[in-house]
mmCIF file of C-alpha atoms in Angstrom:
data_model
loop_
_atom_site.group_PDB
_atom_site.id
_atom_site.type_symbol
_atom_site.label_atom_id
_atom_site.label_comp_id
_atom_site.label_asym_id
_atom_site.label_seq_id
_atom_site.Cartn_x
_atom_site.Cartn_y
_atom_site.Cartn_z
ATOM 1 C CA MET A 39 -23.105 -11.603 -38.489
ATOM 2 C CA GLY A 40 -20.515 -13.122 -36.170
ATOM 3 C CA VAL A 41 -19.718 -16.754 -35.504
ATOM 4 C CA THR A 42 -18.328 -18.803 -32.619
ATOM 5 C CA GLN A 43 -16.594 -22.070 -33.406
ATOM 6 C CA THR A 44 -14.820 -24.767 -31.403
ATOM 7 C CA VAL A 45 -11.137 -24.888 -32.275
ATOM 8 C CA ALA A 46 -8.660 -27.546 -31.139
ATOM 9 C CA VAL A 47 -5.602 -25.755 -29.768
ATOM 10 C CA ALA A 48 -3.185 -28.428 -30.970
ATOM 11 C CA SER A 49 -4.308 -28.356 -34.596
ATOM 12 C CA GLY A 50 -5.687 -24.835 -35.006
ATOM 13 C CA GLY A 51 -8.276 -24.202 -37.673
ATOM 14 C CA THR A 52 -10.085 -21.817 -40.001
ATOM 15 C CA ILE A 53 -13.044 -19.778 -38.727
ATOM 16 C CA THR A 54 -15.312 -18.109 -41.289
ATOM 17 C CA ALA A 55 -18.321 -15.893 -40.632
ATOM 18 C CA PRO A 56 -21.518 -16.914 -42.465
ATOM 19 C CA ASN A 57 -22.406 -14.932 -45.603
ATOM 20 C CA SER A 58 -19.216 -12.926 -45.257
ATOM 21 C CA PRO A 59 -15.571 -13.066 -46.371
ATOM 22 C CA ALA A 60 -14.559 -12.499 -42.724
ATOM 23 C CA GLN A 61 -12.090 -15.218 -41.745
ATOM 24 C CA VAL A 62 -9.305 -16.102 -39.327
ATOM 25 C CA VAL A 63 -6.761 -18.902 -39.851
ATOM 26 C CA ILE A 64 -5.120 -20.086 -36.607
ATOM 27 C CA PRO A 65 -2.037 -22.364 -36.770
ATOM 28 C CA GLY A 66 -1.608 -25.286 -34.410
ATOM 29 C CA ASP A 67 -0.324 -24.696 -30.885
ATOM 30 C CA ALA A 68 -0.647 -20.918 -31.319
ATOM 31 C CA LEU A 69 -3.221 -20.192 -28.581
ATOM 32 C CA ILE A 70 -2.255 -19.665 -24.942
ATOM 33 C CA PRO A 71 -4.201 -18.500 -21.854
ATOM 34 C CA LEU A 72 -3.519 -14.843 -21.149
ATOM 35 C CA ASP A 73 -3.312 -15.498 -17.397
ATOM 36 C CA GLY A 74 -0.690 -18.250 -17.870
ATOM 37 C CA GLY A 75 -0.798 -21.989 -17.307
ATOM 38 C CA PRO A 76 -1.358 -24.827 -19.765
ATOM 39 C CA PRO A 77 -4.003 -24.357 -22.491
ATOM 40 C CA ALA A 78 -7.214 -26.352 -22.646
ATOM 41 C CA ALA A 79 -7.694 -28.849 -25.429
ATOM 42 C CA ASN A 80 -10.362 -26.714 -27.121
ATOM 43 C CA VAL A 81 -11.428 -23.073 -27.128
ATOM 44 C CA GLN A 82 -14.462 -21.205 -28.397
ATOM 45 C CA PHE A 83 -13.128 -18.917 -31.100
ATOM 46 C CA GLY A 84 -15.263 -15.963 -32.150
ATOM 47 C CA ILE A 85 -15.092 -13.480 -35.023
ATOM 48 C CA THR A 86 -17.478 -10.582 -35.593
ATOM 49 C CA PRO A 87 -17.173 -8.376 -38.694
ATOM 50 C CA ILE A 88 -18.163 -4.751 -38.003
ATOM 51 C CA ASN A 89 -20.161 -2.839 -40.602
ATOM 52 C CA VAL A 90 -18.607 0.601 -40.168
ATOM 53 C CA ALA A 91 -20.315 1.788 -43.360
ATOM 54 C CA ALA A 92 -23.699 1.388 -41.659
ATOM 55 C CA THR A 93 -22.696 2.807 -38.291
ATOM 56 C CA THR A 94 -19.380 4.201 -37.104
ATOM 57 C CA ASN A 95 -19.953 3.785 -33.358
ATOM 58 C CA ASN A 96 -19.808 -0.006 -33.046
ATOM 59 C CA MET A 97 -16.148 -0.036 -32.066
ATOM 60 C CA PRO A 98 -14.325 0.825 -28.851
ATOM 61 C CA GLY A 99 -12.435 4.065 -28.409
ATOM 62 C CA ASP A 100 -12.578 6.818 -30.980
ATOM 63 C CA TYR A 101 -11.121 7.296 -34.427
ATOM 64 C CA THR A 102 -7.707 8.306 -33.155
ATOM 65 C CA ALA A 103 -4.566 6.200 -33.193
ATOM 66 C CA SER A 104 -1.046 6.209 -31.841
ATOM 67 C CA THR A 105 1.522 5.806 -34.599
ATOM 68 C CA GLY A 106 5.174 6.829 -34.592
ATOM 69 C CA GLY A 107 4.680 8.480 -31.210
ATOM 70 C CA ASN A 108 1.969 10.796 -32.578
ATOM 71 C CA ILE A 109 -1.809 10.873 -32.084
ATOM 72 C CA VAL A 110 -3.504 10.871 -35.496
ATOM 73 C CA THR A 111 -7.053 10.677 -36.865
ATOM 74 C CA ILE A 112 -8.017 7.564 -38.812
ATOM 75 C CA VAL A 113 -10.862 6.546 -41.110
ATOM 76 C CA SER A 114 -11.939 2.935 -41.445
ATOM 77 C CA SER A 115 -12.361 0.666 -44.444
ATOM 78 C CA GLY A 116 -13.517 -2.294 -42.360
ATOM 79 C CA ALA A 117 -13.110 -3.822 -38.926
ATOM 80 C CA MET A 118 -13.462 -7.108 -37.074
ATOM 81 C CA ARG A 119 -13.418 -8.381 -33.493
ATOM 82 C CA ILE A 120 -11.471 -11.592 -32.758
ATOM 83 C CA SER A 121 -11.533 -13.428 -29.421
ATOM 84 C CA ALA A 122 -11.060 -16.864 -27.884
ATOM 85 C CA ARG A 123 -12.063 -18.339 -24.497
ATOM 86 C CA ASP A 124 -12.104 -21.822 -23.026
ATOM 87 C CA SER A 125 -14.939 -23.503 -21.122
ATOM 88 C CA ASN A 126 -13.828 -21.755 -17.910
ATOM 89 C CA ASN A 127 -14.175 -18.377 -19.627
ATOM 90 C CA VAL A 128 -10.394 -17.883 -19.604
ATOM 91 C CA GLN A 129 -9.314 -15.488 -22.353
ATOM 92 C CA TYR A 130 -6.704 -16.640 -24.888
ATOM 93 C CA GLY A 131 -4.167 -14.853 -27.048
ATOM 94 C CA LEU A 132 -1.525 -15.760 -29.606
ATOM 95 C CA ALA A 133 1.733 -17.254 -28.349
ATOM 96 C CA PRO A 134 4.878 -15.135 -28.826
ATOM 97 C CA GLY A 135 6.336 -15.580 -32.290
ATOM 98 C CA THR A 136 3.083 -16.851 -33.842
ATOM 99 C CA THR A 137 0.643 -15.075 -36.142
ATOM 100 C CA ALA A 138 -2.856 -15.564 -37.501
ATOM 101 C CA THR A 139 -4.070 -14.689 -40.979
ATOM 102 C CA ILE A 140 -7.202 -12.534 -41.007
ATOM 103 C CA ARG A 141 -9.625 -11.317 -43.653
ATOM 104 C CA ILE A 142 -11.539 -8.124 -42.825
ATOM 105 C CA PRO A 143 -14.557 -7.438 -45.082
ATOM 106 C CA VAL A 144 -14.379 -4.082 -46.841
ATOM 107 C CA SER A 145 -16.904 -1.717 -45.262
ATOM 108 C CA THR A 146 -16.703 2.006 -45.965
ATOM 109 C CA ARG A 147 -18.779 5.007 -46.991
ATOM 110 C CA SER A 148 -15.946 6.124 -49.235
ATOM 111 C CA SER A 149 -16.282 5.701 -53.003
ATOM 112 C CA SER A 150 -12.734 4.333 -53.262
ATOM 113 C CA VAL A 151 -10.605 1.792 -51.397
ATOM 114 C CA SER A 152 -6.833 1.351 -51.233
ATOM 115 C CA ALA A 153 -4.970 -1.629 -52.671
ATOM 116 C CA THR A 154 -3.004 -1.880 -49.412
ATOM 117 C CA ILE A 155 -3.873 -0.441 -46.028
ATOM 118 C CA PRO A 156 -2.338 -0.286 -42.526
ATOM 119 C CA LEU A 157 -3.826 -2.476 -39.797
ATOM 120 C CA PHE A 158 -4.585 -1.159 -36.307
ATOM 121 C CA TYR A 159 -5.514 -3.050 -33.140
ATOM 122 C CA PHE A 160 -7.331 -1.585 -30.152
ATOM 123 C CA ASP A 161 -5.225 -1.198 -27.023
ATOM 124 C CA ASP A 162 -7.416 -1.424 -23.909
ATOM 125 C CA SER A 163 -4.843 0.176 -21.619
ATOM 126 C CA SER A 164 -4.446 3.393 -23.643
ATOM 127 C CA GLY A 165 -7.910 3.439 -25.199
ATOM 128 C CA ARG A 166 -6.382 4.064 -28.624
ATOM 129 C CA TRP A 167 -5.789 2.220 -31.870
ATOM 130 C CA ILE A 168 -2.200 1.086 -32.464
ATOM 131 C CA GLU A 169 -0.758 0.560 -35.932
ATOM 132 C CA GLU A 170 0.721 -2.877 -36.539
ATOM 133 C CA GLY A 171 1.106 -4.515 -39.924
ATOM 134 C CA GLN A 172 -0.532 -4.111 -43.290
ATOM 135 C CA ALA A 173 -3.288 -5.772 -45.309
ATOM 136 C CA THR A 174 -3.850 -6.287 -49.031
ATOM 137 C CA LEU A 175 -7.151 -5.902 -50.896
ATOM 138 C CA ALA A 176 -8.570 -9.087 -52.428
ATOM 139 C CA GLY A 177 -11.905 -10.531 -53.526
ATOM 140 C CA THR A 178 -14.530 -8.983 -55.786
ATOM 141 C CA GLY A 179 -17.764 -7.015 -55.489
ATOM 142 C CA ALA A 180 -19.577 -7.387 -52.182
ATOM 143 C CA ASN A 181 -16.995 -9.996 -51.119
ATOM 144 C CA ARG A 182 -13.929 -7.768 -51.121
ATOM 145 C CA TYR A 183 -11.705 -8.066 -48.069
ATOM 146 C CA TYR A 184 -8.360 -7.008 -46.642
ATOM 147 C CA GLU A 185 -5.998 -9.884 -45.796
ATOM 148 C CA GLY A 186 -3.031 -9.621 -43.453
ATOM 149 C CA THR A 187 -1.240 -11.344 -40.587
ATOM 150 C CA VAL A 188 -1.658 -10.302 -36.943
ATOM 151 C CA SER A 189 0.154 -11.166 -33.720
ATOM 152 C CA ARG A 190 -2.707 -10.735 -31.225
ATOM 153 C CA LEU A 191 -6.440 -11.358 -30.798
ATOM 154 C CA SER A 192 -8.303 -8.073 -30.521
ATOM 155 C CA TYR A 193 -10.413 -5.607 -32.445
ATOM 156 C CA TRP A 194 -8.663 -5.103 -35.784
ATOM 157 C CA ASN A 195 -9.278 -2.150 -38.060
ATOM 158 C CA ALA A 196 -8.191 -1.498 -41.665
ATOM 159 C CA ASP A 197 -7.542 2.257 -41.512
ATOM 160 C CA LEU A 198 -5.985 5.193 -43.267
ATOM 161 C CA VAL A 199 -4.494 8.149 -41.418
ATOM 162 C CA THR A 200 -6.327 11.257 -42.592
ATOM 163 C CA GLU A 201 -5.798 15.011 -42.568
ATOM 164 C CA THR A 202 -8.380 17.038 -40.669
ATOM 165 C CA ILE A 203 -9.894 20.503 -40.578
ATOM 166 C CA LEU A 204 -11.741 22.131 -37.659
ATOM 167 C CA VAL A 205 -15.436 22.944 -37.382
ATOM 168 C CA ASN A 206 -15.977 26.072 -35.275
ATOM 169 C CA GLY A 207 -19.436 26.157 -33.704
ATOM 170 C CA CYS A 208 -21.521 26.594 -30.583
ATOM 171 C CA VAL A 209 -24.447 25.042 -28.709
ATOM 172 C CA LYS A 210 -27.305 26.985 -27.113
ATOM 173 C CA THR A 211 -30.790 26.475 -25.713
ATOM 174 C CA GLN A 212 -33.942 27.632 -27.475
ATOM 175 C CA ALA A 213 -33.817 30.675 -25.197
ATOM 176 C CA GLY A 214 -30.342 31.537 -26.521
ATOM 177 C CA GLN A 215 -28.326 30.502 -23.468
ATOM 178 C CA ALA A 216 -24.888 28.981 -24.033
ATOM 179 C CA VAL A 217 -24.568 25.297 -23.136
ATOM 180 C CA GLY A 218 -21.279 24.186 -21.620
ATOM 181 C CA ASN A 219 -20.010 20.589 -21.405
ATOM 182 C CA ALA A 220 -22.258 19.428 -24.268
ATOM 183 C CA LEU A 221 -20.955 16.419 -26.204
ATOM 184 C CA VAL A 222 -20.514 17.349 -29.877
ATOM 185 C CA GLU A 223 -19.994 14.553 -32.395
ATOM 186 C CA SER A 224 -19.311 14.306 -36.114
ATOM 187 C CA ASP A 225 -20.239 11.354 -38.307
ATOM 188 C CA GLY A 226 -18.715 10.962 -41.761
ATOM 189 C CA ILE A 227 -21.048 10.954 -44.745
ATOM 190 C CA ASP A 228 -18.544 10.044 -47.473
ATOM 191 C CA TYR A 229 -16.029 8.439 -45.118
ATOM 192 C CA SER A 230 -16.302 6.026 -42.173
ATOM 193 C CA GLY A 231 -15.111 7.964 -39.158
ATOM 194 C CA SER A 232 -16.280 10.155 -36.308
ATOM 195 C CA SER A 233 -14.942 12.602 -33.719
ATOM 196 C CA GLN A 234 -16.069 13.986 -30.365
ATOM 197 C CA VAL A 235 -15.388 17.083 -28.268
ATOM 198 C CA TYR A 236 -17.097 18.896 -25.394
ATOM 199 C CA THR A 237 -18.187 22.524 -25.500
ATOM 200 C CA GLY A 238 -16.516 25.108 -23.306
ATOM 201 C CA ALA A 239 -18.320 27.151 -20.676
ATOM 202 C CA ASP A 240 -19.376 29.612 -23.399
ATOM 203 C CA GLY A 241 -20.924 26.813 -25.487
ATOM 204 C CA SER A 242 -18.236 26.959 -28.182
ATOM 205 C CA PHE A 243 -16.404 23.999 -29.721
ATOM 206 C CA LEU A 244 -13.711 23.098 -32.251
ATOM 207 C CA LEU A 245 -14.383 19.696 -33.795
ATOM 208 C CA PRO A 246 -12.059 17.901 -36.252
ATOM 209 C CA ILE A 247 -13.477 16.282 -39.394
ATOM 210 C CA GLN A 248 -11.795 14.803 -42.446
ATOM 211 C CA LYS A 249 -10.292 17.366 -44.802
ATOM 212 C CA ASN A 250 -12.364 17.532 -48.027
ATOM 213 C CA GLY A 251 -14.900 15.171 -46.455
ATOM 214 C CA LYS A 252 -18.616 15.532 -45.774
ATOM 215 C CA ALA A 253 -19.985 14.932 -42.275
ATOM 216 C CA THR A 254 -22.906 15.561 -39.962
ATOM 217 C CA VAL A 255 -22.500 17.411 -36.657
ATOM 218 C CA ALA A 256 -24.878 17.268 -33.686
ATOM 219 C CA ALA A 257 -24.631 17.689 -29.921
ATOM 220 C CA LEU A 258 -26.000 15.843 -26.908
ATOM 221 C CA VAL A 259 -27.037 17.961 -23.921
ATOM 222 C CA GLY A 260 -27.912 15.651 -21.044
ATOM 223 C CA THR A 261 -30.450 13.378 -22.736
ATOM 224 C CA GLN A 262 -31.505 15.908 -25.379
ATOM 225 C CA LEU A 263 -30.175 15.982 -28.925
ATOM 226 C CA THR A 264 -29.725 19.215 -30.828
ATOM 227 C CA ASN A 265 -30.543 19.658 -34.465
ATOM 228 C CA THR A 266 -28.069 18.144 -36.931
ATOM 229 C CA VAL A 267 -26.108 20.018 -39.599
ATOM 230 C CA SER A 268 -24.396 18.700 -42.711
ATOM 231 C CA ILE A 269 -21.023 20.248 -43.546
ATOM 232 C CA GLY A 270 -18.244 20.000 -46.120
ATOM 233 C CA PRO A 271 -16.472 19.230 -48.252
ATOM 234 C CA SER A 272 -13.833 21.827 -47.453
ATOM 235 C CA ALA A 273 -10.064 22.041 -47.501
ATOM 236 C CA THR A 274 -10.068 24.749 -44.812
ATOM 237 C CA ASP A 275 -11.665 25.196 -41.390
ATOM 238 C CA ILE A 276 -15.441 25.699 -41.302
ATOM 239 C CA ALA A 277 -17.433 28.144 -39.147
ATOM 240 C CA LEU A 278 -21.079 27.159 -38.636
ATOM 241 C CA ASP A 279 -23.596 29.840 -39.622
ATOM 242 C CA SER A 280 -25.583 29.389 -36.404
ATOM 243 C CA CYS A 281 -25.396 27.512 -33.099
ATOM 244 C CA LEU A 282 -26.762 24.027 -32.639
ATOM 245 C CA VAL A 283 -29.989 24.326 -30.630
ATOM 246 C CA THR A 284 -31.385 21.950 -28.024
ATOM 247 C CA GLY A 285 -34.918 20.634 -28.349
ATOM 248 C CA SER A 286 -37.566 20.152 -25.691
ATOM 249 C CA ARG A 287 -37.873 17.031 -23.558
ATOM 250 C CA ASP A 288 -40.669 15.847 -25.855
ATOM 251 C CA GLY A 289 -38.685 16.511 -29.024
ATOM 252 C CA PHE A 290 -37.530 13.715 -31.332
ATOM 253 C CA ASN A 291 -34.557 12.904 -33.510
ATOM 254 C CA ILE A 292 -35.185 10.485 -36.399
ATOM 255 C CA LYS A 293 -32.158 9.034 -38.158
ATOM 256 C CA LEU A 294 -32.437 6.905 -41.318
ATOM 257 C CA THR A 295 -29.466 4.841 -42.533
ATOM 258 C CA TRP A 296 -29.085 2.075 -45.102
ATOM 259 C CA GLY A 297 -26.493 0.300 -47.244
ATOM 260 C CA ALA A 298 -24.798 0.970 -50.569
ATOM 261 C CA SER A 299 -28.037 0.213 -52.446
ATOM 262 C CA PRO A 300 -30.613 1.554 -53.106
ATOM 263 C CA SER A 301 -28.737 4.787 -53.694
ATOM 264 C CA ASP A 302 -31.569 7.038 -52.470
ATOM 265 C CA LEU A 303 -34.015 6.432 -49.625
ATOM 266 C CA ASP A 304 -36.057 9.370 -48.348
ATOM 267 C CA SER A 305 -37.499 10.355 -44.963
ATOM 268 C CA HIS A 306 -41.093 11.606 -44.904
ATOM 269 C CA LEU A 307 -42.728 13.089 -41.802
ATOM 270 C CA TYR A 308 -46.410 14.052 -41.944
ATOM 271 C CA THR A 309 -47.378 16.417 -39.112
ATOM 272 C CA PRO A 310 -50.758 16.992 -37.408
ATOM 273 C CA ASN A 311 -51.142 20.460 -38.944
ATOM 274 C CA GLY A 312 -50.969 18.983 -42.456
ATOM 275 C CA ASP A 313 -47.329 19.803 -43.235
ATOM 276 C CA HIS A 314 -45.183 17.280 -45.067
ATOM 277 C CA VAL A 315 -41.482 17.403 -44.118
ATOM 278 C CA TYR A 316 -39.300 15.845 -46.837
ATOM 279 C CA PHE A 317 -36.676 16.843 -49.411
ATOM 280 C CA GLY A 318 -39.186 19.032 -51.258
ATOM 281 C CA ASP A 319 -40.162 21.010 -48.137
ATOM 282 C CA LYS A 320 -37.615 20.649 -45.347
ATOM 283 C CA GLY A 321 -39.792 22.326 -42.706
ATOM 284 C CA ALA A 322 -38.739 24.754 -39.964
ATOM 285 C CA LEU A 323 -37.651 24.671 -36.319
ATOM 286 C CA THR A 324 -38.550 28.245 -35.384
ATOM 287 C CA GLY A 325 -42.230 27.977 -36.423
ATOM 288 C CA PHE A 326 -44.757 25.444 -37.694
ATOM 289 C CA PRO A 327 -44.257 22.542 -37.983
ATOM 290 C CA PHE A 328 -41.280 22.788 -35.558
ATOM 291 C CA ALA A 329 -39.775 19.907 -37.516
ATOM 292 C CA ASN A 330 -36.982 19.965 -40.082
ATOM 293 C CA LEU A 331 -35.178 17.624 -42.459
ATOM 294 C CA ASP A 332 -31.702 18.564 -41.233
ATOM 295 C CA VAL A 333 -29.792 16.199 -43.510
ATOM 296 C CA ASP A 334 -30.857 14.842 -46.909
ATOM 297 C CA ASP A 335 -28.767 12.149 -48.596
ATOM 298 C CA THR A 336 -29.008 10.890 -52.179
ATOM 299 C CA SER A 337 -25.903 8.726 -52.551
ATOM 300 C CA SER A 338 -26.153 5.611 -50.368
ATOM 301 C CA PHE A 339 -25.781 4.909 -46.637
ATOM 302 C CA GLY A 340 -27.417 8.133 -45.423
ATOM 303 C CA PRO A 341 -27.929 9.467 -42.924
ATOM 304 C CA GLU A 342 -31.179 11.335 -43.371
ATOM 305 C CA VAL A 343 -31.967 13.183 -40.146
ATOM 306 C CA VAL A 344 -35.249 14.774 -39.078
ATOM 307 C CA THR A 345 -35.377 16.909 -35.913
ATOM 308 C CA LEU A 346 -38.718 17.513 -34.197
ATOM 309 C CA ILE A 347 -38.032 20.273 -31.671
ATOM 310 C CA LYS A 348 -41.586 20.613 -30.268
ATOM 311 C CA VAL A 349 -44.651 18.410 -30.592
ATOM 312 C CA MET A 350 -48.217 19.415 -31.324
ATOM 313 C CA GLN A 351 -51.384 17.549 -30.411
ATOM 314 C CA GLY A 352 -52.442 14.985 -32.974
ATOM 315 C CA THR A 353 -50.801 12.249 -35.039
ATOM 316 C CA TYR A 354 -47.433 12.263 -36.784
ATOM 317 C CA ILE A 355 -46.717 9.713 -39.528
ATOM 318 C CA TYR A 356 -43.151 8.715 -40.411
ATOM 319 C CA ALA A 357 -42.419 6.716 -43.566
ATOM 320 C CA VAL A 358 -39.451 5.795 -45.773
ATOM 321 C CA HIS A 359 -39.674 5.965 -49.566
ATOM 322 C CA ASN A 360 -37.441 3.973 -51.886
ATOM 323 C CA TYR A 361 -36.936 6.888 -54.264
ATOM 324 C CA SER A 362 -34.517 4.866 -56.397
ATOM 325 C CA GLY A 363 -37.189 2.212 -56.926
ATOM 326 C CA THR A 364 -34.608 -0.585 -57.136
ATOM 327 C CA GLN A 365 -35.365 -3.936 -55.517
ATOM 328 C CA SER A 366 -32.071 -5.824 -55.610
ATOM 329 C CA PRO A 367 -31.633 -5.042 -52.828
ATOM 330 C CA GLY A 368 -34.651 -3.089 -51.683
ATOM 331 C CA ILE A 369 -35.301 -1.426 -48.341
ATOM 332 C CA THR A 370 -35.237 -4.697 -46.369
ATOM 333 C CA ALA A 371 -32.044 -6.268 -47.704
ATOM 334 C CA SER A 372 -30.117 -2.990 -47.959
ATOM 335 C CA PRO A 373 -30.270 -3.245 -44.851
ATOM 336 C CA THR A 374 -32.244 -0.223 -43.614
ATOM 337 C CA ARG A 375 -32.707 1.012 -40.044
ATOM 338 C CA VAL A 376 -34.473 3.937 -38.402
ATOM 339 C CA GLU A 377 -33.358 5.236 -34.988
ATOM 340 C CA LEU A 378 -35.959 7.242 -33.069
ATOM 341 C CA THR A 379 -34.436 9.108 -30.106
ATOM 342 C CA ARG A 380 -36.373 10.971 -27.426
ATOM 343 C CA ASP A 381 -35.100 12.169 -24.038
ATOM 344 C CA GLY A 382 -32.027 9.947 -24.243
ATOM 345 C CA ASN A 383 -33.875 6.773 -25.219
ATOM 346 C CA THR A 384 -33.427 5.287 -28.689
ATOM 347 C CA THR A 385 -35.758 2.814 -30.412
ATOM 348 C CA VAL A 386 -34.481 1.050 -33.526
ATOM 349 C CA PHE A 387 -36.886 0.042 -36.292
ATOM 350 C CA ALA A 388 -36.023 -2.514 -38.986
ATOM 351 C CA PRO A 389 -38.348 -3.484 -41.841
ATOM 352 C CA ILE A 390 -40.352 -6.695 -41.688
ATOM 353 C CA THR A 391 -40.697 -9.229 -44.492
ATOM 354 C CA GLY A 392 -43.220 -8.754 -47.297
ATOM 355 C CA GLU A 393 -41.633 -5.819 -49.136
ATOM 356 C CA GLY A 394 -42.043 -7.345 -52.586
ATOM 357 C CA ALA A 395 -42.161 -4.560 -55.193
ATOM 358 C CA LYS A 396 -43.519 -1.961 -52.757
ATOM 359 C CA VAL A 397 -41.508 1.229 -52.379
ATOM 360 C CA TRP A 398 -43.044 2.755 -49.187
ATOM 361 C CA TRP A 399 -42.367 1.605 -45.629
ATOM 362 C CA HIS A 400 -44.710 3.127 -43.028
ATOM 363 C CA VAL A 401 -42.464 2.865 -39.978
ATOM 364 C CA PHE A 402 -44.328 4.372 -36.994
ATOM 365 C CA ASN A 403 -46.796 6.993 -35.761
ATOM 366 C CA ILE A 404 -46.278 9.473 -32.934
ATOM 367 C CA GLU A 405 -49.485 10.180 -31.017
ATOM 368 C CA VAL A 406 -49.864 13.324 -28.871
ATOM 369 C CA ASP A 407 -53.133 13.441 -26.902
ATOM 370 C CA ALA A 408 -55.085 16.423 -25.512
ATOM 371 C CA GLN A 409 -52.982 16.360 -22.311
ATOM 372 C CA CYS A 410 -49.765 16.327 -24.408
ATOM 373 C CA ASN A 411 -48.962 12.736 -23.448
ATOM 374 C CA VAL A 412 -46.719 11.302 -26.162
ATOM 375 C CA SER A 413 -46.671 7.693 -27.366
ATOM 376 C CA VAL A 414 -45.012 5.929 -30.287
ATOM 377 C CA THR A 415 -46.948 3.266 -32.204
ATOM 378 C CA PRO A 416 -44.933 0.927 -34.476
ATOM 379 C CA VAL A 417 -46.756 0.360 -37.779
ATOM 380 C CA ASN A 418 -44.199 -1.496 -39.949
ATOM 381 C CA ALA A 419 -46.440 -1.714 -43.018
ATOM 382 C CA TRP A 420 -45.569 -1.877 -46.709
ATOM 383 C CA LEU A 421 -47.438 0.459 -49.051
ATOM 384 C CA ASP A 422 -47.700 0.887 -52.813
ATOM 385 C CA GLN A 423 -47.979 4.650 -52.424
ATOM 386 C CA ALA A 424 -47.420 7.404 -49.876
ATOM 387 C CA PRO A 425 -49.474 7.327 -46.648
ATOM 388 C CA SER A 426 -52.750 9.250 -46.763
ATOM 389 C CA PRO A 427 -52.226 12.942 -45.944
ATOM 390 C CA LEU A 428 -53.336 14.253 -42.568
ATOM 391 C CA PRO A 429 -56.338 16.629 -42.390
ATOM 392 C CA GLY A 430 -54.371 19.698 -41.316
ATOM 393 C CA GLY A 431 -55.490 22.565 -39.133
ATOM 394 C CA THR A 432 -53.726 24.443 -36.340
ATOM 395 C CA PRO A 433 -53.401 22.133 -33.343
ATOM 396 C CA THR A 434 -52.015 23.029 -29.940
ATOM 397 C CA ILE A 435 -48.265 23.101 -29.398
ATOM 398 C CA CYS A 436 -47.057 21.312 -26.270
ATOM 399 C CA ASN A 437 -44.523 23.713 -24.769
ATOM 400 C CA VAL A 438 -42.540 21.272 -22.650
ATOM 401 C CA ASN A 439 -39.027 22.483 -21.793
#
């Protein structure tokens, strides 16, 4: 959670985010308007820590940086946005020769963190991260942070330069046609970083991921997501066994993410024909139930990804199970989120209060009527046991392209 605080320019001050080690210490007479002129007496100073362990796409640019004249790939161990404006909405920066001391909360999917780490700021003009300075690890447990001094107000990132390998793959339609200009993206599983490329005219792509890292890969074609694959770890380039395949307009992508604890949350999709898509039966995309658990995670953060490539008439039930059974934190405080994407539109679900000792969260239902009209009904209910199974049968598939 971020915070905005009034700071007197003459005296400076310390700004600390609530329930977080995120902090900035500003010395007196260090803030100046970026467009010139005398400073106001007070400014509104804001800091926002960024939880890159939960989601890697909350920052500007991509995970590339300019350092020593080279473009390199970086992975994050925590980030924070710092800004200041006066009552006239004039943006402020640090005066030449002055610095601020910052504390960036540690946030990473990696199992290890470095004792010292380079700092990078985001450069709006180039759209890249620029290395400047270094930070030192301090604090304990959930309150670990990187502390360093900075000479500007910006997005700041505690990053390591990483080696990469290439993923060689392709994107096609369900009919087998190559898809050019599709956006392909990786998302680290055991590291906090991502990468993006576009497919060529023949649908092929070469996508960098961290060497010896694990990541997911999926593509966006217009407003339609493909299935998702999990790859790595590998020290050498990877060739995908098959192309990523686009779904129909009425297909869904369901992405479950959470925090460091509980270590294992599970996606469960119950389909109208009586199938149960979960880690014990991952489903299929080429036949019933036309739904598949693409990615299963058992070691914190996720993601778990379910792709529903076609819908059938009837009711789908989606629920999350706290397989670990731990309650400190549980599903709610982890925190846990479910992203449901259909035809380019994403709905985010977060658990409500009342979890107690319950280990099942019934998130939503997908209803498909006799005319193949699709609607999503939020349920947001806590259960002691799995939702009741659906009656089964062989309902009608809605063949919407």
